[in-house]
PDB file of C-alpha atoms in Angstrom:
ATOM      1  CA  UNK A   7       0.000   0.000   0.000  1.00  0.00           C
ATOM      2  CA  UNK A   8       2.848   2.240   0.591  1.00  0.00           C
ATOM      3  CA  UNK A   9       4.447   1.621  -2.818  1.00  0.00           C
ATOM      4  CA  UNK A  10       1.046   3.207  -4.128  1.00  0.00           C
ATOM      5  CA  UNK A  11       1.008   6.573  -1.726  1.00  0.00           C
ATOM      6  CA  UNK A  12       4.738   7.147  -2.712  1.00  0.00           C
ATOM      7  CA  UNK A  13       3.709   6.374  -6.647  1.00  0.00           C
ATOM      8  CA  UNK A  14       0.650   8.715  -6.328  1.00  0.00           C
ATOM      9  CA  UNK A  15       2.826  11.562  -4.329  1.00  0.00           C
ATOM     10  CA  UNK A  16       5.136  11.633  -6.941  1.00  0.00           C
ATOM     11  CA  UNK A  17       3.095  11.743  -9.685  1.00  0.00           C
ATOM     12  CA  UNK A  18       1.307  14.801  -8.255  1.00  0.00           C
ATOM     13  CA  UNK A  19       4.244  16.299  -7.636  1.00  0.00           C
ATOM     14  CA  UNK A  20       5.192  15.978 -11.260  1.00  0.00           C
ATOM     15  CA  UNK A  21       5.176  19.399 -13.601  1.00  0.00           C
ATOM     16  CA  UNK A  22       1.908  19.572 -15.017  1.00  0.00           C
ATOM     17  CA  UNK A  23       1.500  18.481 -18.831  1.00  0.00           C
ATOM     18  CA  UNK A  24       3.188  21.261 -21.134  1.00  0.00           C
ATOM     19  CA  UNK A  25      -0.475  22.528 -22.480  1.00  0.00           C
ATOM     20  CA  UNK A  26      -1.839  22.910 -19.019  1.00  0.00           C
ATOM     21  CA  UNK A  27       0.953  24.692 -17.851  1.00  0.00           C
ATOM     22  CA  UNK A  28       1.021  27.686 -20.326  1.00  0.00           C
ATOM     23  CA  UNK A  29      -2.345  27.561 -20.001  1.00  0.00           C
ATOM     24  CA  UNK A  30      -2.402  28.454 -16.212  1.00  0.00           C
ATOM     25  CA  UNK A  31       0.624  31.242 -17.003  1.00  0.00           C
ATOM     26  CA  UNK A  32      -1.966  32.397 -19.644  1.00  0.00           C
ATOM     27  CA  UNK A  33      -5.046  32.680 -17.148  1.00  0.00           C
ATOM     28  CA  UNK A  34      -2.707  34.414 -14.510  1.00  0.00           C
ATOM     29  CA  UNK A  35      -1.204  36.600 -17.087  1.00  0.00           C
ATOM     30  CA  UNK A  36      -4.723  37.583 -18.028  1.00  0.00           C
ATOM     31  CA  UNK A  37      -6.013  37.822 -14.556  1.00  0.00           C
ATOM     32  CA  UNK A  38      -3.033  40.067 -13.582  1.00  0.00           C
ATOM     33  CA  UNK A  39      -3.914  42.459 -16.276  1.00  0.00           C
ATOM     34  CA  UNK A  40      -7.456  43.083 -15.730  1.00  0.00           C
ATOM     35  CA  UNK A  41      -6.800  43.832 -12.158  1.00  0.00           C
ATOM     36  CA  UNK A  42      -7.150  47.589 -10.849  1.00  0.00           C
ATOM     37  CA  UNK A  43      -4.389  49.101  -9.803  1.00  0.00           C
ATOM     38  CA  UNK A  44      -5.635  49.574  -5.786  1.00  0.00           C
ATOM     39  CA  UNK A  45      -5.966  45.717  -5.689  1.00  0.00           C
ATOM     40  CA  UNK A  46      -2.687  45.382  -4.231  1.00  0.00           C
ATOM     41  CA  UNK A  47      -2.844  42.163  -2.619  1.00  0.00           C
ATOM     42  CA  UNK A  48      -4.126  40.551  -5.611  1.00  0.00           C
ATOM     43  CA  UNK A  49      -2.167  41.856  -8.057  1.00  0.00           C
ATOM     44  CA  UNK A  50       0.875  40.392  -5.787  1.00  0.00           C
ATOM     45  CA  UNK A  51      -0.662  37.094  -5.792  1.00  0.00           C
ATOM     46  CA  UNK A  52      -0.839  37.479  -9.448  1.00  0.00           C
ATOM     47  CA  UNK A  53       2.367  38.264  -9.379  1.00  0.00           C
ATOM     48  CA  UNK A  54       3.548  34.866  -7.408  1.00  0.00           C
ATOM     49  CA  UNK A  55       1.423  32.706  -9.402  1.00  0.00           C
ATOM     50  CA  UNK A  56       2.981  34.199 -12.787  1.00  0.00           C
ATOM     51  CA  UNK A  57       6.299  33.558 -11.298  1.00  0.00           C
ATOM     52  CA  UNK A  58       5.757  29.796 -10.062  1.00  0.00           C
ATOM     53  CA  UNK A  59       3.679  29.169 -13.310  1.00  0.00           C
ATOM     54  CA  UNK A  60       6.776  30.467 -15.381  1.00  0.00           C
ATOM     55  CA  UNK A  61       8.964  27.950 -13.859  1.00  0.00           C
ATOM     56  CA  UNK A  62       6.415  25.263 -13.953  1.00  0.00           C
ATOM     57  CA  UNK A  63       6.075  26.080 -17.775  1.00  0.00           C
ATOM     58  CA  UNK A  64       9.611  26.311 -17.847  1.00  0.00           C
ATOM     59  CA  UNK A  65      10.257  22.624 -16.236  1.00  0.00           C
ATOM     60  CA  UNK A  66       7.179  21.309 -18.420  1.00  0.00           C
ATOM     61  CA  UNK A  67       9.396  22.299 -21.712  1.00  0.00           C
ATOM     62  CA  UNK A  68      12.463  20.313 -20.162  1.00  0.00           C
ATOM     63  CA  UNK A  69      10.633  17.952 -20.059  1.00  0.00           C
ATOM     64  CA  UNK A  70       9.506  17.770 -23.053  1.00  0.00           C
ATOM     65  CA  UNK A  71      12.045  18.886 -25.277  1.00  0.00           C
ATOM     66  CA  UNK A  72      15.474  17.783 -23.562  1.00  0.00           C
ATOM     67  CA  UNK A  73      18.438  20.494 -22.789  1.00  0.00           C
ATOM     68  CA  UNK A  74      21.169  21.425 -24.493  1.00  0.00           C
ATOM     69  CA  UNK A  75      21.354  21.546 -28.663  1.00  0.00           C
ATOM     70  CA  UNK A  76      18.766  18.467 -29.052  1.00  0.00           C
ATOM     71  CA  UNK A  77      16.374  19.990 -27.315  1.00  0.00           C
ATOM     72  CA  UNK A  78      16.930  23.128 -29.274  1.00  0.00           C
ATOM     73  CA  UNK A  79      16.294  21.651 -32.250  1.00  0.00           C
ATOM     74  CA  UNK A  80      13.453  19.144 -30.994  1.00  0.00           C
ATOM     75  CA  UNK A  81      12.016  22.550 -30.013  1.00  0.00           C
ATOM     76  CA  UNK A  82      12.088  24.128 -33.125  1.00  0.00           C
ATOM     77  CA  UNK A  83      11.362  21.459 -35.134  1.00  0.00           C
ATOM     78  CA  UNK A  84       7.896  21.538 -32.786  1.00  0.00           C
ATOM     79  CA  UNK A  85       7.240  25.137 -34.262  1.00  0.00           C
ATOM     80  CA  UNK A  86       8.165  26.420 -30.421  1.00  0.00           C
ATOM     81  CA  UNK A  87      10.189  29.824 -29.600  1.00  0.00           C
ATOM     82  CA  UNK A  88      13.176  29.110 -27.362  1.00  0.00           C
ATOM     83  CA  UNK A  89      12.140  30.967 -24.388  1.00  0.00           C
ATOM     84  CA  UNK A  90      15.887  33.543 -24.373  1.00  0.00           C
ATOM     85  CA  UNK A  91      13.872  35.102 -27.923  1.00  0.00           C
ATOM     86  CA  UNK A  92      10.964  36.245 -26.000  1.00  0.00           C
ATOM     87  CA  UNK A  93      11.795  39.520 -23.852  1.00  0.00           C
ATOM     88  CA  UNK A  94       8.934  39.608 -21.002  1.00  0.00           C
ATOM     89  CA  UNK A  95       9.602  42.530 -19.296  1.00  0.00           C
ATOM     90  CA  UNK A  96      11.508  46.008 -18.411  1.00  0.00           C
ATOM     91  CA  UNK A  97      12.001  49.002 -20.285  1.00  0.00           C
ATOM     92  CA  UNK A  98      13.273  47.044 -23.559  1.00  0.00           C
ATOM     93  CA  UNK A  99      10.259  45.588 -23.634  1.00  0.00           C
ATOM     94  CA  UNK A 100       8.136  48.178 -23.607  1.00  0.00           C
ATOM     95  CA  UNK A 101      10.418  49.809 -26.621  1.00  0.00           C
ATOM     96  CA  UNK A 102      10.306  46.195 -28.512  1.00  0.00           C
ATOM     97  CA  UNK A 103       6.552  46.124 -28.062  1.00  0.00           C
ATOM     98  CA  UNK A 104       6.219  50.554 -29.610  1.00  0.00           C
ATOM     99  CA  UNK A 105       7.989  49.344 -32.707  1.00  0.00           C
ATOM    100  CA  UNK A 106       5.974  48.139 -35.335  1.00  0.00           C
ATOM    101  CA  UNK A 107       7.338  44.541 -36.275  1.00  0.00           C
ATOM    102  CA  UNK A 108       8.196  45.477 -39.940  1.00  0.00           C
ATOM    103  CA  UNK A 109      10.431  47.614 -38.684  1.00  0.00           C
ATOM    104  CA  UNK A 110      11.149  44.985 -36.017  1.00  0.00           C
ATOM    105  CA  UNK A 111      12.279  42.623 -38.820  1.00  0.00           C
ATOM    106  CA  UNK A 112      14.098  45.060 -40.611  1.00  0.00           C
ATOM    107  CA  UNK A 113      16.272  45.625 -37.444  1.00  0.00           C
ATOM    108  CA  UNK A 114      16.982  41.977 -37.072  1.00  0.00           C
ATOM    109  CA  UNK A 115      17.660  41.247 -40.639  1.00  0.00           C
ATOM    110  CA  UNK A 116      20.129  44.370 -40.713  1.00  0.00           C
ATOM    111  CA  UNK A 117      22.120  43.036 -36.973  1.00  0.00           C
ATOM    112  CA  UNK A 118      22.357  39.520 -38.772  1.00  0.00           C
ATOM    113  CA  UNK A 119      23.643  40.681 -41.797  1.00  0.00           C
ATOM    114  CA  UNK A 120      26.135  43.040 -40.343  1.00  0.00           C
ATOM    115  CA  UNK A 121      27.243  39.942 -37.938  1.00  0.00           C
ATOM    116  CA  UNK A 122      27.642  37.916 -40.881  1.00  0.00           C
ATOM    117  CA  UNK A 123      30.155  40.503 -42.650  1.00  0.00           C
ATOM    118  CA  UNK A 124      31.987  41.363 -39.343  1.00  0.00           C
ATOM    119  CA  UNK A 125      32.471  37.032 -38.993  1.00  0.00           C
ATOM    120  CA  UNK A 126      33.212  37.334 -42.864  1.00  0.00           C
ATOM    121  CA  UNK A 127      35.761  39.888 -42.655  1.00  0.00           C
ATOM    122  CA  UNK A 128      37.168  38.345 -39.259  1.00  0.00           C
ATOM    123  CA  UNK A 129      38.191  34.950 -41.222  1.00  0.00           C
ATOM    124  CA  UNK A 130      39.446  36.759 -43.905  1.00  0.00           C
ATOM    125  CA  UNK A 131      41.931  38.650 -41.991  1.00  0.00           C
ATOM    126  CA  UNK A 132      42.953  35.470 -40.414  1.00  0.00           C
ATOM    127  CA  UNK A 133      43.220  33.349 -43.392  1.00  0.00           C
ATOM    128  CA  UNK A 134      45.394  36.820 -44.434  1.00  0.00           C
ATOM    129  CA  UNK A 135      47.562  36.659 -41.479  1.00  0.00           C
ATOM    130  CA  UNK A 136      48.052  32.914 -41.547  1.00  0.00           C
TER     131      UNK A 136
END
């Protein structure tokens, strides 16, 4: 009977499924929003559950996906944004989130390109030197 309890305990204290996960961030995200600014305390629990949801989502993907480069890829190849290319919060943010995402794109095509000739030019001054 005890073999049960312990399998039961730590099956509950598994992550939650990937799906249910982001969709409790989503609901807190949500709730956290529509909440009045004077509603202190619950826009702190809001706050708490965001944060504990965001790791459970976090440990859900781990799960799912693997770490390191295979899991990069497996996630990916799943049509999912590595979390690191999302920016959630802060000042940046709120700049990223002004710009409209033509000009978004544009940015991030002209940074690539401009990394690509700066790698470009860096191997060619070493195969120069060498």
């Amino acid at each position: 009977m005890a073999d049960r309890d312990e399998l039961l305990i730590a099956e509950m204290r598994e992550p939650p499924p990937l799906e249910q996960a982001r969709a409790s961030l989503d609901y807190w995200m949500r709730r956290r929003a529509s909440l009045p600014l004077y509603k202190r305390s619950a826009r702190r629990e809001s706050d708490e559950m965001i944060r504990r949801c965001r790791q459970r989502v976090a440990e859900a993907e781990r799960r799912r996906y693997g770490t390191g480069v295979a899991g990069f890829v497996r996630r990916l190849l799943a049509g999912d944004t590595p979390p690191w290319l999302v920016v959630r919060s802060g000042l940046l943010a709120f700049a990223w989130a002004l710009l409209p995402r033509r000009l978004v794109y544009a940015a991030t095509a002209f940074f690539l390109v401009w990394l690509l000739v700066g790698v470009l030019v860096a191997v060619g001054l070493i195969q120069l030197l060498s």
